[in-house]
């Protein structure tokens, strides 16, 4: 089952498919067409006759009925030979369907996995050697300039994923969200939070709690989420079973003081009902 990091990474490209073109051209040094329509496509297709394929995201560049280039975005968090050999199949199937050049962009959150997908893949078809465009964490820029972050928030999310243990990177990212409208700020924070390690998530919560007033909508939603996660963790360690309604009451709560009161009760409660008494 895909992880929250996988889903958040994939959603970046589904929300703004132009980001894939920017990464390929500006970070990985390719020369894909620019100044043309970029469109998210359905990600299920087949290789005619029978095999169905479902990569993470499919993007086309150019006119809908005459695309100039196809992009397949794959999020890979571990390297297996079967996953590696699936990539040339994806490329060939989409090429058959679009009849235009196809690039497979592989996003890897760790360098070891990226190394496993880098390099040519020789297939059993004579003359068909495939090579993906692989983005490794060490190719992601360290972003601490607020203006740069506000201009390229998608790339800044990846910077937090790769370098978020550095407080300067995480603090710059969160501070720069103030330059975006509230909905976009919340969305990018959510993506970065989902991709981050537990340690970086806690750092993000601490920064939010001091950067924004706790009464602000942004802080209530995201600092409160961290407190709710910690409360659920405490309850799980104490083997307390929650009903669906009780769990929803905790996860939907944005009142930080109330979450603190529940957390204090959780340390001594014997049943979940005691928590809400």
Coordinates of C-alpha atoms in Angstrom, one line a residue:
X1 CA 0.0 0.0 0.0
X2 CA 1.4 3.5 -0.9
X3 CA 2.7 5.5 2.1
X4 CA 1.7 9.0 3.0
X5 CA 5.1 10.2 1.6
X6 CA 4.4 8.4 -1.7
X7 CA 0.9 9.9 -2.0
X8 CA 2.1 13.4 -1.1
X9 CA 5.0 13.3 -3.6
X10 CA 2.6 12.1 -6.3
X11 CA 0.0 14.7 -5.5
X12 CA 2.6 17.5 -6.1
X13 CA 2.7 16.5 -9.8
X14 CA -1.0 15.9 -10.1
X15 CA -1.7 19.3 -8.6
X16 CA 0.7 21.1 -10.9
X17 CA 2.1 18.9 -13.7
X18 CA 4.3 21.7 -14.9
X19 CA 6.5 20.9 -11.9
X20 CA 7.7 17.7 -13.7
X21 CA 8.8 19.7 -16.7
X22 CA 10.7 22.2 -14.5
X23 CA 12.5 19.4 -12.6
X24 CA 13.5 17.6 -15.8
X25 CA 14.8 20.8 -17.5
X26 CA 16.1 22.9 -14.7
X27 CA 17.4 20.3 -12.2
X28 CA 18.2 17.3 -14.4
X29 CA 19.4 19.2 -17.4
X30 CA 17.0 17.8 -20.1
X31 CA 15.6 19.9 -22.9
X32 CA 11.9 19.1 -23.0
X33 CA 9.6 21.4 -25.0
X34 CA 8.5 24.6 -23.2
X35 CA 5.9 27.2 -23.8
X36 CA 3.3 24.5 -24.7
X37 CA 0.3 23.1 -23.0
X38 CA 1.0 20.7 -20.1
X39 CA -1.8 18.3 -19.2
X40 CA -2.4 15.6 -16.6
X41 CA -3.6 12.4 -18.3
X42 CA -5.3 9.3 -17.1
X43 CA -2.7 7.0 -15.6
X44 CA -4.1 3.7 -16.8
X45 CA -3.2 2.3 -20.2
X46 CA -2.2 -1.0 -21.8
X47 CA 0.4 -2.2 -24.2
X48 CA -2.2 -3.7 -26.7
X49 CA -2.8 -6.7 -26.5
X50 CA -3.5 -7.4 -22.8
X51 CA -1.3 -6.0 -20.1
X52 CA -2.6 -3.1 -18.1
X53 CA -0.3 -0.5 -16.7
X54 CA -0.9 2.0 -13.9
X55 CA 2.1 4.3 -13.3
X56 CA 1.8 7.0 -10.6
X57 CA 1.3 10.0 -12.9
X58 CA 1.1 10.6 -16.7
X59 CA 1.6 14.0 -18.2
X60 CA 1.6 15.2 -21.9
X61 CA 3.2 18.3 -23.5
X62 CA 1.6 19.8 -26.5
X63 CA -1.8 19.8 -28.2
X64 CA -4.2 17.2 -26.9
X65 CA -4.5 15.4 -30.2
X66 CA -0.8 15.7 -31.2
X67 CA 1.3 15.6 -28.1
X68 CA 5.0 16.5 -28.5
X69 CA 6.2 14.6 -25.4
X70 CA 5.0 12.3 -22.7
X71 CA 6.2 12.1 -19.1
X72 CA 5.7 9.3 -16.6
X73 CA 6.3 10.2 -13.0
X74 CA 7.1 7.3 -10.7
X75 CA 7.7 7.6 -6.9
X76 CA 10.1 4.9 -5.8
X77 CA 11.0 4.4 -2.1
X78 CA 12.7 1.0 -2.5
X79 CA 14.6 -0.7 -5.3
X80 CA 13.5 -4.1 -6.5
X81 CA 14.4 -5.6 -9.9
X82 CA 10.7 -6.1 -10.8
X83 CA 10.1 -2.3 -10.2
X84 CA 13.2 -1.4 -12.2
X85 CA 12.2 -3.5 -15.2
X86 CA 8.7 -2.2 -15.1
X87 CA 10.0 1.3 -16.2
X88 CA 10.9 0.4 -19.8
X89 CA 7.5 -1.3 -20.2
X90 CA 5.8 1.8 -19.0
X91 CA 7.7 3.9 -21.5
X92 CA 7.1 1.6 -24.4
X93 CA 3.4 1.3 -23.7
X94 CA 2.9 5.1 -23.5
X95 CA 5.0 5.6 -26.7
X96 CA 2.8 3.1 -28.5
X97 CA -0.3 5.1 -27.4
X98 CA 1.1 8.6 -28.0
X99 CA 3.6 8.1 -30.8
X100 CA 5.9 10.7 -29.4
X101 CA 9.1 10.7 -27.2
X102 CA 8.5 9.6 -23.6
X103 CA 10.5 10.4 -20.5
X104 CA 10.2 8.5 -17.2
X105 CA 10.9 10.7 -14.2
X106 CA 11.7 8.6 -11.1
X107 CA 11.6 10.5 -7.7
X108 CA 13.6 8.8 -4.9
X109 CA 13.5 10.1 -1.4
X110 CA 16.9 8.4 -0.5
X111 CA 20.2 8.2 -2.4
X112 CA 20.5 4.4 -2.1
X113 CA 17.2 3.9 -3.9
X114 CA 18.1 6.4 -6.5
X115 CA 21.3 4.6 -7.3
X116 CA 19.4 1.5 -7.9
X117 CA 17.3 3.1 -10.6
X118 CA 20.1 5.1 -12.2
X119 CA 21.8 3.8 -15.3
X120 CA 20.7 2.0 -18.5
X121 CA 18.3 -1.0 -18.3
X122 CA 18.9 -3.5 -21.1
X123 CA 15.7 -5.3 -22.3
X124 CA 15.3 -8.5 -24.2
X125 CA 14.3 -6.5 -27.3
X126 CA 17.3 -6.0 -29.6
X127 CA 18.4 -2.3 -29.6
X128 CA 16.0 -1.2 -26.8
X129 CA 18.1 0.0 -23.9
X130 CA 16.1 2.3 -21.5
X131 CA 17.3 4.9 -19.1
X132 CA 15.1 6.9 -16.7
X133 CA 15.6 10.4 -15.5
X134 CA 16.2 9.8 -11.7
X135 CA 16.0 12.6 -9.1
X136 CA 18.1 11.8 -6.1
X137 CA 18.0 13.8 -2.8
X138 CA 21.5 15.2 -3.5
X139 CA 20.2 16.8 -6.7
X140 CA 17.6 18.7 -4.8
X141 CA 18.8 22.3 -4.0
X142 CA 19.0 23.4 -0.4
X143 CA 16.5 26.2 -0.3
X144 CA 16.7 28.9 2.5
X145 CA 16.0 32.1 0.5
X146 CA 12.4 33.2 1.3
X147 CA 11.8 34.7 -2.1
X148 CA 13.1 31.6 -3.9
X149 CA 10.8 29.4 -1.7
X150 CA 7.8 31.6 -2.4
X151 CA 8.5 31.5 -6.1
X152 CA 9.1 27.7 -6.2
X153 CA 7.1 26.2 -3.3
X154 CA 6.9 22.7 -5.0
X155 CA 10.7 22.5 -5.1
X156 CA 10.9 23.8 -1.6
X157 CA 8.7 20.9 -0.4
X158 CA 11.3 18.5 -1.8
X159 CA 14.0 20.5 -0.1
X160 CA 12.3 20.0 3.2
X161 CA 12.0 16.3 2.5
X162 CA 15.8 16.1 1.7
X163 CA 17.2 18.5 4.2
X164 CA 14.5 19.2 6.7
X165 CA 16.7 18.1 9.7
X166 CA 18.5 21.4 9.2
X167 CA 16.3 23.8 11.1
X168 CA 17.4 26.6 8.8
X169 CA 15.7 24.8 5.8
X170 CA 12.5 24.0 7.7
X171 CA 12.2 27.4 9.3
X172 CA 12.7 29.2 6.0
X173 CA 10.1 27.0 4.3
X174 CA 7.5 27.6 7.0
X175 CA 8.2 31.3 7.3
X176 CA 7.9 31.7 3.5
X177 CA 4.5 30.2 3.4
X178 CA 3.2 33.5 4.7
X179 CA 3.8 34.9 1.2
X180 CA 1.2 32.4 -0.2
X181 CA -2.5 32.5 0.2
X182 CA -3.9 30.5 3.1
X183 CA -5.2 27.6 1.0
X184 CA -1.9 27.2 -0.9
X185 CA 0.2 27.6 2.3
X186 CA -1.8 24.8 4.0
X187 CA -1.5 22.6 1.0
X188 CA 2.2 22.9 0.7
X189 CA 2.7 22.5 4.5
X190 CA 0.6 19.3 4.3
X191 CA 2.7 17.9 1.5
X192 CA 6.0 18.7 3.3
X193 CA 4.7 17.3 6.6
X194 CA 3.6 14.0 4.9
X195 CA 7.0 13.6 3.3
X196 CA 9.0 14.4 6.4
X197 CA 10.5 12.1 9.0
X198 CA 9.0 12.0 12.4
X199 CA 11.8 14.2 13.8
X200 CA 11.2 16.8 11.1
X201 CA 7.5 16.7 11.6
X202 CA 8.0 17.6 15.3
X203 CA 10.4 20.4 14.2
X204 CA 7.7 21.7 11.9
X205 CA 5.1 21.7 14.6
X206 CA 7.4 23.6 17.0
X207 CA 8.2 26.2 14.4
X208 CA 4.5 26.6 13.5
X209 CA 3.6 27.1 17.1
X210 CA 6.1 29.9 17.5
X211 CA 5.9 31.5 14.0
X212 CA 2.1 31.8 13.9
X213 CA -0.1 32.9 16.7
X214 CA -1.8 29.7 18.0
X215 CA -5.2 31.4 17.4
X216 CA -4.5 31.7 13.7
X217 CA -6.4 29.2 11.4
X218 CA -3.2 27.9 10.0
X219 CA -1.6 27.2 13.4
X220 CA -4.9 25.7 14.8
X221 CA -5.1 23.3 12.0
X222 CA -1.5 22.1 11.7
X223 CA -0.1 22.5 15.2
X224 CA -3.3 20.9 16.4
X225 CA -2.8 18.0 14.1
X226 CA 0.5 17.2 15.7
X227 CA -1.0 17.3 19.1
X228 CA -3.8 15.0 18.0
X229 CA -1.2 12.5 16.5
X230 CA 0.7 12.5 19.8
X231 CA -2.5 11.9 21.8
X232 CA -3.4 8.9 19.6
X233 CA 0.2 7.6 20.0
X234 CA -0.2 7.8 23.8
X235 CA -3.5 6.0 23.7
X236 CA -2.1 3.2 21.5
X237 CA 0.8 2.7 23.8
X238 CA -1.7 2.3 26.7
X239 CA -3.7 -0.2 24.7
X240 CA -6.9 1.9 24.8
X241 CA -9.4 1.2 22.0
X242 CA -11.2 4.1 20.5
X243 CA -14.5 4.0 18.7
X244 CA -14.7 5.5 15.3
X245 CA -16.6 8.5 16.7
X246 CA -14.0 9.0 19.5
X247 CA -11.1 8.9 17.0
X248 CA -12.9 11.3 14.8
X249 CA -13.4 13.6 17.8
X250 CA -9.7 13.7 18.4
X251 CA -8.5 14.1 14.8
X252 CA -11.0 16.8 14.0
X253 CA -10.2 18.9 17.1
X254 CA -8.2 22.1 16.4
X255 CA -8.4 23.4 20.0
X256 CA -4.9 22.9 21.2
X257 CA -5.8 23.5 24.9
X258 CA -8.5 20.7 24.7
X259 CA -6.0 18.3 23.1
X260 CA -3.6 19.1 26.0
X261 CA -6.4 18.3 28.5
X262 CA -7.1 15.0 26.8
X263 CA -3.4 14.1 26.8
X264 CA -3.1 14.7 30.5
X265 CA -6.2 12.5 31.1
X266 CA -4.8 9.9 28.8
X267 CA -1.8 9.4 31.2
X268 CA -4.1 8.2 34.0
X269 CA -7.3 7.1 32.3
X270 CA -8.3 3.4 32.4
X271 CA -10.7 3.5 29.5
X272 CA -11.3 5.7 26.5
X273 CA -14.6 6.9 28.0
X274 CA -12.6 8.4 30.9
X275 CA -10.8 10.6 28.4
X276 CA -14.0 12.3 27.4
X277 CA -15.8 12.4 30.8

